[in-house]
Amino acid sequence: MTDGIVFSIEEFAINDGPGIRTTVFLKGCPLRCAWCHNPEGWSPLPEKMVKRGREETCGYRISSGELAERLGRDRDLFRDSGGGVTFTGGEPLMQSPFLCEVMDGLKDMHKAVETSGYAREDAFRSVMERADSLLFDIKLVDSALHRKYTGAGNELILRNLKTLIASGKPFVARIPLIPGVNDTRENMEATASLLQGAVGLQRVELLRYNRVAGAKYPMVGLSYRPPFDEEKEPAVYDAFTGLGMKLLVL
Amino acid sequence: MLRALLNAEKPVILEGEKIVGTRTISRIPSIFTEAEWAEIRKTHTLHERGTVSNISPDYEGILRDGLGGRKSQVLERAKDPTLTEEQRLFLSAAVESIEAVQDFIQKYRVCARSAGLEDIASILDNIHSVGATTLREALQLLRMVHFALWESDCYHNTLGRFDQYIYPYYRADKAAGRITDQEAFDLIEEFFLTCNKDSDLYVGMQQGDNGQSIVLGGRNQKGEYLFNEVSRMCLKASYELNLIDPKINLRCDADTPLDVFIQGAHLTKRGLGFPQYDNDDVVIPGLEKLGYSPEDARNYVVAACWEFIIPKNGMEIVNIDALSFAGVVSDALEHLEEYASYEAFYAYVDNCIKAECERITQAHNNLYIVPAPFMSMLMGGTIEKARDISLGGNSNNYGVHGTGLSTAADSLAVIKKYYFEEKTLSLEELMDALHHNFKGHEALQEHLRNDAPKMGLDLEEPDSIGSALLKSFAEGLRGKRNERGGIWRAGTGTAMYYIFHAKDLPATPDGRYAGEVIPANFTPSMFLRQKGPVSVMRSFSKQKLEDAINGGPLTIELDESIFRNDESVEKLAMLIRSYIRMGGHQLQLNTLNRETLLDAKKHPEQHRDLIVRVWGWSGYFVELDECYQDHIIERIKYKI
Ligand code: SF4
């Protein structure tokens, strides 16, 4: 049995898939998005966090069996509401062996995984096979810009997206709307053309940039300096409904 | 008295009004002078303001029989030669009160006619003595009767199962082709408006606490769940009007269609603090266990705040006193050293709770309530017995609230875990910390507040301790009789008692400072670092709630973000249904955001319309006393 590092479990998460859901945050992320609002999810290890002057440890070790048991307690609730469990992070695929074991322990319930897609292909496949649906982030289609704003190019991400589309697995495409970064017509149209014809696509969600993004940086000893204008309202450019895709702006 | 006041009222018919009756007298003079009240107090105790309050009149009956019908019943009864002088006096006062209301209707009729409002005049004609036959007549008669109750100085005048007793009139109109759904809806909406027109004149304990509650849904005598077109219209009207009255309760059960919960959740989104959800699966068996007939139990309604009462038959005083769970535990701790195990210590706590129940049940004698002849005409048994309702109805039970349950359970969990089991907390350290309000024990206090087990985390303990405390409470009251022949009902509500009890409460083992607030109603500690609403619901539905069924809801404050789209409102509906399926008895949901509240405290003039639900009622935030405001703000710090 594998141990994993979890940094939060949120009950009644309303934006992470159908029905009543619990969302599990797995620690560790290989990307460094300039707008990330969960910097405590970056390091793969437990770390110090200071909240309102009180020091606490962010992240704890838990075995796959124990986590599955805990999540399984709300089975009846999930069944009644068509809900289940969503895994996110950080980047949950960074702990894919652990994640697969937890999912194997939750055979009888709906499981969703939110991923940046930045993961080894075999890891991606093994998690995808076990999930009932995916929430797949598409931040920027231009690889150079992707590198500039997240610290890595997007080739791996786009390859995994292709795998996902080919599998027919239900998924939601999520695009964070960052003012002046990716809220352009060009980027939205490029994203739409990536998604065109994907049978598994349930809808596209645009997540408006949230101004509290920087709140947690000082808590983990970092400072937040976004290379874009936070005050600006991101533009909502709909390149999707015209192509027959459902769009939801959150 | 009622006659004099109704005589003094000037009829006012506002432009476009269909249902008339607006209060013009702003203060009802007391029936007694100060000296007379003092005289009464020498030999009697009074409850709150001393007049009849917080019961559920038989609107169904009066709408059917009409004022004239009721009057004949009284006159018939008065023929009995064996009546005592007192009985005779009561019956003649009753007739007089009915006639006063009839004359009042007559006055409005004259006014309507002279203003050329023939339709209003003819409706008033029709309801002057006979019962209602149409929806509009029913609502007009209901308005007049409800109006007269307020005018007769009764208060917390609830409206009961409105959708059930109004439905037949709607059906009849529909069947006869007299009305469209839109017209019916407009009438109901107008009736709701009338409840707000003069509601500033209706006093309770605080502004907004006027007790105009209505109950929708619930089972009929066959046990079938009812949610009809009128119920639906009520939710919609309340949603559209966005006003604090009437305050809606939604009776539901495990099988209630999701669609009903969704409509309820949409209304919750309004932020009015209602509907409150009441679980028939728990309440009905609980009331039956207390000795109510199955008919009465199935017909239950909700009093001004949350207490379960029976229309027509219940002359209960649902909030006569309160047990302070945290107070009892705090006192018991002074004897902690005498006990070698947690079980032995809890047995002592159990004894103390029962002793406190004994004291409470001995403390309420020689109750005096101001006679209420008109209210008596709307309650069962009064004509047969020729006795005023203030002297007692068909059931005369007393309800006792219980404050600080989670504070007490969390405190006992600390004692059990750290003192008895792990032995990491010594008697000396604990007592020194408590006696010195944690001075010099700051680290311990931090630890207790933040890390110790709490109700609301879905842990075996302290949840089972919470159950034990409620059980002790229920057992302590069981089998006891009050001076009116009724029983005593244990409950999970707190009303304003939680403020009083917290003030005198020393520091407690859950890390709470002396005098610091305790939670209202059946709600987790302020120190809970929430796992989330699901855990809270699980923790607060494990108890055998049907044995402590006086009423008192689990309150959850919701962040506004839940209501950004219909999909999440639907999820909220599913969550509410889950709580009902878990076996929770009563749920209140507030939608608040802390920043708004803080700002409202600083700039009340900018937030006049901000509505909150405090301990069972909705009112305007800026009108509340500061201690209530602070309490609400404190709660939301730990967002669920
Ligand atoms: S992928 Fe997600 S967790 Fe990782 S840096 Fe980007 S926003 Fe943050």
XYZ file of C-alpha atoms in Angstrom, chain B residues 65-464:
400
model
C -67.707 27.810 9.984
C -67.504 31.589 9.639
C -67.750 34.070 12.495
C -71.525 33.720 12.644
C -71.254 29.952 12.773
C -68.854 30.164 15.652
C -71.127 32.619 17.433
C -74.105 30.255 17.197
C -72.017 27.454 18.647
C -71.235 29.645 21.631
C -74.842 30.798 22.049
C -75.985 27.204 21.892
C -73.517 26.260 24.594
C -74.627 29.195 26.741
C -78.118 27.653 27.042
C -76.755 25.011 29.368
C -78.314 25.725 32.781
C -75.518 23.985 34.664
C -72.881 26.535 33.626
C -71.105 28.367 36.398
C -71.062 32.135 36.568
C -67.460 32.158 35.401
C -68.280 29.995 32.402
C -71.173 32.229 31.507
C -68.963 35.281 31.682
C -66.426 33.654 29.395
C -69.044 32.732 26.810
C -70.486 36.216 26.745
C -67.009 37.727 26.378
C -66.448 35.320 23.501
C -69.650 36.404 21.757
C -68.705 40.010 22.286
C -65.272 39.451 20.757
C -66.766 37.818 17.681
C -69.238 40.641 17.287
C -66.457 43.166 17.600
C -64.658 41.532 14.687
C -67.895 41.397 12.704
C -68.505 45.095 13.346
C -64.974 45.800 12.244
C -65.621 43.960 8.972
C -68.845 45.933 8.651
C -66.948 49.180 9.097
C -64.590 48.252 6.267
C -67.566 47.279 4.158
C -69.157 50.691 4.604
C -65.867 52.330 3.788
C -65.450 50.210 0.648
C -68.964 50.858 -0.506
C -68.707 54.597 -0.058
C -65.432 54.531 -2.000
C -67.262 52.726 -4.783
C -65.223 49.530 -4.302
C -68.138 47.209 -4.845
C -66.112 44.000 -5.194
C -64.408 44.513 -1.858
C -67.686 45.438 -0.205
C -69.397 42.312 -1.452
C -66.530 40.047 -0.327
C -66.764 41.614 3.132
C -70.520 41.060 3.021
C -69.999 37.402 2.293
C -67.537 36.762 5.094
C -69.334 38.817 7.726
C -71.045 35.803 9.203
C -70.691 32.732 7.057
C -67.601 30.803 6.113
C -65.553 31.395 2.989
C -66.445 29.782 -0.316
C -63.801 31.232 -2.617
C -60.053 31.735 -2.382
C -60.437 35.473 -2.130
C -63.017 35.197 0.638
C -60.824 32.738 2.491
C -57.821 35.046 2.350
C -59.898 38.077 3.332
C -61.449 36.300 6.305
C -58.054 34.965 7.292
C -56.680 38.488 7.162
C -59.442 39.831 9.390
C -59.086 37.021 11.909
C -55.303 37.277 12.011
C -55.561 41.035 12.308
C -57.951 40.697 15.234
C -55.551 38.336 17.004
C -52.813 40.954 16.883
C -55.257 43.611 17.965
C -56.330 41.489 20.920
C -52.723 41.662 22.144
C -51.932 38.039 21.440
C -48.519 37.812 19.801
C -46.307 35.420 17.870
C -49.429 34.783 15.842
C -48.401 31.945 13.569
C -50.224 31.125 10.345
C -49.969 27.329 10.459
C -50.493 24.975 7.522
C -51.532 27.714 5.145
C -51.171 25.645 1.973
C -53.347 22.882 3.404
C -56.240 24.951 4.716
C -56.246 27.338 1.744
C -55.999 24.625 -0.903
C -59.700 23.552 -0.881
C -60.756 27.113 -1.764
C -58.274 27.260 -4.594
C -59.513 23.880 -5.834
C -63.129 24.958 -5.689
C -62.390 28.129 -7.638
C -60.428 26.203 -10.239
C -63.099 23.527 -10.593
C -65.775 26.191 -11.065
C -63.592 27.996 -13.575
C -63.675 31.133 -11.380
C -59.960 31.712 -11.240
C -56.747 31.273 -13.193
C -53.473 30.196 -11.618
C -52.094 33.652 -12.180
C -55.016 35.256 -10.341
C -54.656 32.788 -7.492
C -50.957 33.522 -7.315
C -51.587 37.273 -7.243
C -54.013 36.866 -4.356
C -51.561 34.786 -2.351
C -48.848 37.293 -3.053
C -51.114 40.064 -1.875
C -51.891 38.160 1.294
C -48.163 37.781 1.947
C -47.794 41.506 1.420
C -50.438 42.232 4.023
C -48.321 40.301 6.534
C -45.579 42.877 6.001
C -47.673 46.032 5.732
C -47.976 46.662 9.402
C -45.496 44.115 10.710
C -43.448 46.864 12.346
C -46.342 47.161 14.769
C -46.199 43.511 15.732
C -43.983 43.118 18.693
C -41.994 40.126 19.772
C -38.722 39.981 21.582
C -36.886 41.974 18.894
C -37.956 43.718 15.733
C -38.717 41.102 13.098
C -39.352 38.460 15.723
C -43.081 38.577 15.137
C -43.672 34.883 14.712
C -45.688 35.023 11.491
C -44.548 31.584 10.452
C -46.264 29.379 7.923
C -45.743 25.719 7.232
C -45.819 24.128 3.792
C -45.933 20.486 2.773
C -45.987 17.594 5.209
C -48.162 14.553 5.568
C -51.913 14.253 5.753
C -53.857 11.938 8.018
C -53.325 9.048 5.638
C -49.609 9.597 5.887
C -49.280 10.819 2.304
C -46.900 13.648 1.541
C -48.684 16.772 0.370
C -47.182 19.534 -1.655
C -49.833 21.174 -3.735
C -50.147 24.078 -6.160
C -50.710 26.483 -3.281
C -47.501 25.290 -1.585
C -45.636 25.929 -4.800
C -47.189 29.364 -5.178
C -46.212 30.254 -1.618
C -42.539 29.507 -2.276
C -42.683 31.469 -5.479
C -44.487 34.425 -3.918
C -41.969 34.584 -1.113
C -39.124 34.398 -3.614
C -40.565 37.224 -5.686
C -41.534 39.479 -2.817
C -38.249 39.024 -0.961
C -39.812 40.152 2.327
C -39.336 38.844 5.846
C -42.937 37.732 6.353
C -44.371 35.200 6.435
C -41.459 33.039 7.549
C -41.647 29.735 5.753
C -41.156 26.257 7.131
C -40.981 23.361 4.730
C -42.055 20.012 6.095
C -40.258 17.209 4.305
C -39.149 13.627 4.664
C -36.803 11.118 3.084
C -39.102 10.646 0.093
C -39.946 14.280 -0.608
C -39.321 14.906 -4.320
C -36.023 16.618 -5.072
C -37.943 19.286 -6.940
C -39.443 20.528 -3.656
C -35.981 20.845 -2.128
C -34.809 22.694 -5.219
C -37.600 25.235 -4.886
C -36.720 25.580 -1.233
C -33.032 26.063 -2.067
C -33.883 28.822 -4.516
C -35.714 30.621 -1.740
C -32.743 30.017 0.569
C -30.654 31.800 -2.044
C -32.660 34.949 -1.345
C -30.870 35.187 1.973
C -34.041 35.681 3.992
C -32.946 32.903 6.342
C -35.856 30.647 5.424
C -37.298 28.201 4.527
C -36.509 26.170 7.577
C -36.653 22.448 6.842
C -38.492 20.146 9.258
C -38.249 16.379 9.018
C -41.573 14.539 9.339
C -39.721 11.233 9.695
C -38.334 12.396 13.038
C -40.830 14.958 14.278
C -44.015 12.908 13.918
C -42.763 9.810 15.804
C -41.182 12.136 18.378
C -44.478 13.902 19.032
C -46.320 10.595 19.230
C -43.839 9.400 21.848
C -44.637 12.483 23.871
C -48.250 11.386 23.904
C -49.776 13.365 21.057
C -52.367 11.484 19.014
C -51.224 10.336 15.570
C -53.666 12.871 14.050
C -52.220 15.753 16.027
C -48.644 14.634 15.412
C -49.207 14.501 11.653
C -50.752 17.922 11.739
C -47.830 19.602 13.491
C -46.758 23.122 12.641
C -43.887 25.299 13.733
C -44.207 28.072 16.299
C -42.641 31.501 15.941
C -39.124 30.088 15.799
C -38.744 26.332 15.587
C -40.820 24.638 18.262
C -43.235 21.980 17.071
C -46.818 22.709 18.061
C -50.270 21.403 17.216
C -52.860 23.639 15.560
C -56.103 24.043 17.472
C -55.210 21.614 20.249
C -51.890 22.751 21.660
C -51.822 25.471 24.314
C -48.151 24.788 24.891
C -45.608 27.133 26.342
C -42.723 25.996 24.264
C -39.960 28.081 25.770
C -40.735 28.321 29.436
C -37.171 27.725 30.548
C -33.795 26.405 29.445
C -31.257 23.952 30.745
C -27.656 25.105 30.483
C -25.730 21.985 29.471
C -22.444 23.844 29.623
C -23.333 25.305 33.027
C -24.094 21.892 34.484
C -20.850 20.446 33.135
C -18.887 23.429 34.371
C -20.262 22.999 37.910
C -19.688 19.257 37.813
C -16.012 19.780 36.964
C -15.449 21.131 40.463
C -15.920 17.538 41.635
C -13.831 15.911 38.951
C -11.187 14.681 41.383
C -13.740 12.490 43.152
C -14.094 10.266 40.087
C -11.718 7.607 38.885
C -13.147 6.990 35.434
C -14.951 8.945 32.774
C -17.980 6.675 33.097
C -18.232 7.406 36.815
C -17.844 11.110 36.155
C -20.497 11.081 33.458
C -22.873 9.278 35.818
C -22.425 12.272 38.112
C -23.082 14.711 35.242
C -26.198 12.711 34.399
C -27.370 13.149 37.996
C -26.705 16.861 37.874
C -28.714 17.267 34.652
C -31.604 15.386 36.199
C -31.412 17.512 39.346
C -31.515 20.616 37.167
C -34.530 19.233 35.307
C -36.190 18.635 38.654
C -35.486 22.217 39.685
C -36.846 23.592 36.412
C -40.037 21.570 36.634
C -40.606 22.830 40.183
C -39.946 26.440 39.281
C -42.959 27.266 37.156
C -46.072 27.573 39.220
C -49.035 29.900 39.538
C -48.728 30.939 35.943
C -51.097 33.714 34.988
C -52.023 34.437 31.387
C -54.282 37.294 30.335
C -57.634 35.923 29.107
C -58.034 35.863 25.337
C -61.681 35.369 24.397
C -61.182 35.849 20.676
C -58.192 33.494 20.495
C -60.310 31.053 22.485
C -62.755 30.994 19.598
C -59.990 29.621 17.403
C -58.853 26.869 19.733
C -60.291 23.435 20.401
C -62.190 22.514 23.564
C -62.864 26.039 24.754
C -66.556 26.113 23.890
C -67.251 22.624 25.254
C -65.447 23.427 28.472
C -66.692 27.043 28.427
C -63.216 28.027 29.471
C -60.799 30.632 28.214
C -57.763 29.310 26.343
C -55.492 31.218 28.721
C -56.509 28.703 31.387
C -55.499 25.770 29.238
C -56.304 23.942 26.016
C -56.500 20.301 24.997
C -52.806 19.896 25.659
C -50.799 22.111 27.970
C -47.212 21.047 27.634
C -44.149 23.039 28.507
C -41.000 23.094 26.401
C -37.509 23.476 27.801
C -34.610 24.606 25.638
C -31.075 23.313 26.046
C -28.152 25.690 25.580
C -24.491 24.997 25.017
C -24.831 21.359 24.018
C -21.757 21.362 21.802
C -19.762 23.374 24.353
C -20.647 20.765 26.975
C -19.976 17.774 24.721
C -16.655 19.179 23.483
C -15.620 19.931 27.065
C -16.449 16.434 28.243
C -14.587 14.985 25.255
C -11.496 16.905 26.396
C -11.847 15.520 29.929
C -12.332 12.003 28.653
C -9.486 12.038 26.171
C -6.767 14.127 27.771
C -7.513 13.686 31.471
C -8.846 10.152 31.849
C -7.429 8.302 28.838
C -4.183 9.869 27.624
C -3.482 11.489 30.997
C -1.737 14.382 29.280
C -3.790 16.927 31.198
C -3.483 16.937 34.977
C -6.239 17.955 37.352
C -4.082 20.801 38.696
C -3.327 22.218 35.273
C -6.917 21.957 34.097
C -8.428 23.537 37.193
C -5.805 26.250 37.342
C -6.418 27.091 33.696
C -10.187 27.189 34.133
C -10.096 29.160 37.377
C -7.697 31.723 35.927
C -9.407 32.033 32.590
C -6.399 30.380 30.866
C -4.017 33.045 32.100
C -0.576 31.453 31.992
C -2.050 28.531 30.055
C -2.242 30.122 26.648
C -0.613 27.221 24.825
C -3.042 24.783 26.410
C -5.946 27.007 25.441
C -4.741 27.204 21.836
C -4.446 23.461 21.739
C -7.923 22.922 23.200
C -9.565 25.417 20.889
C -7.895 24.226 17.728
C -6.910 20.616 18.055
C -9.252 18.982 20.541
C -12.152 16.926 19.139
C -15.331 18.869 18.444
C -18.897 18.087 17.541
C -19.204 18.774 13.840
C -16.181 16.738 12.751
C -18.152 13.503 12.516
C -16.066 11.828 15.208
C -17.309 9.056 17.479
C -16.505 11.376 20.366
C -17.724 13.957 21.211
C -20.795 13.098 19.119
C -21.734 10.196 21.367
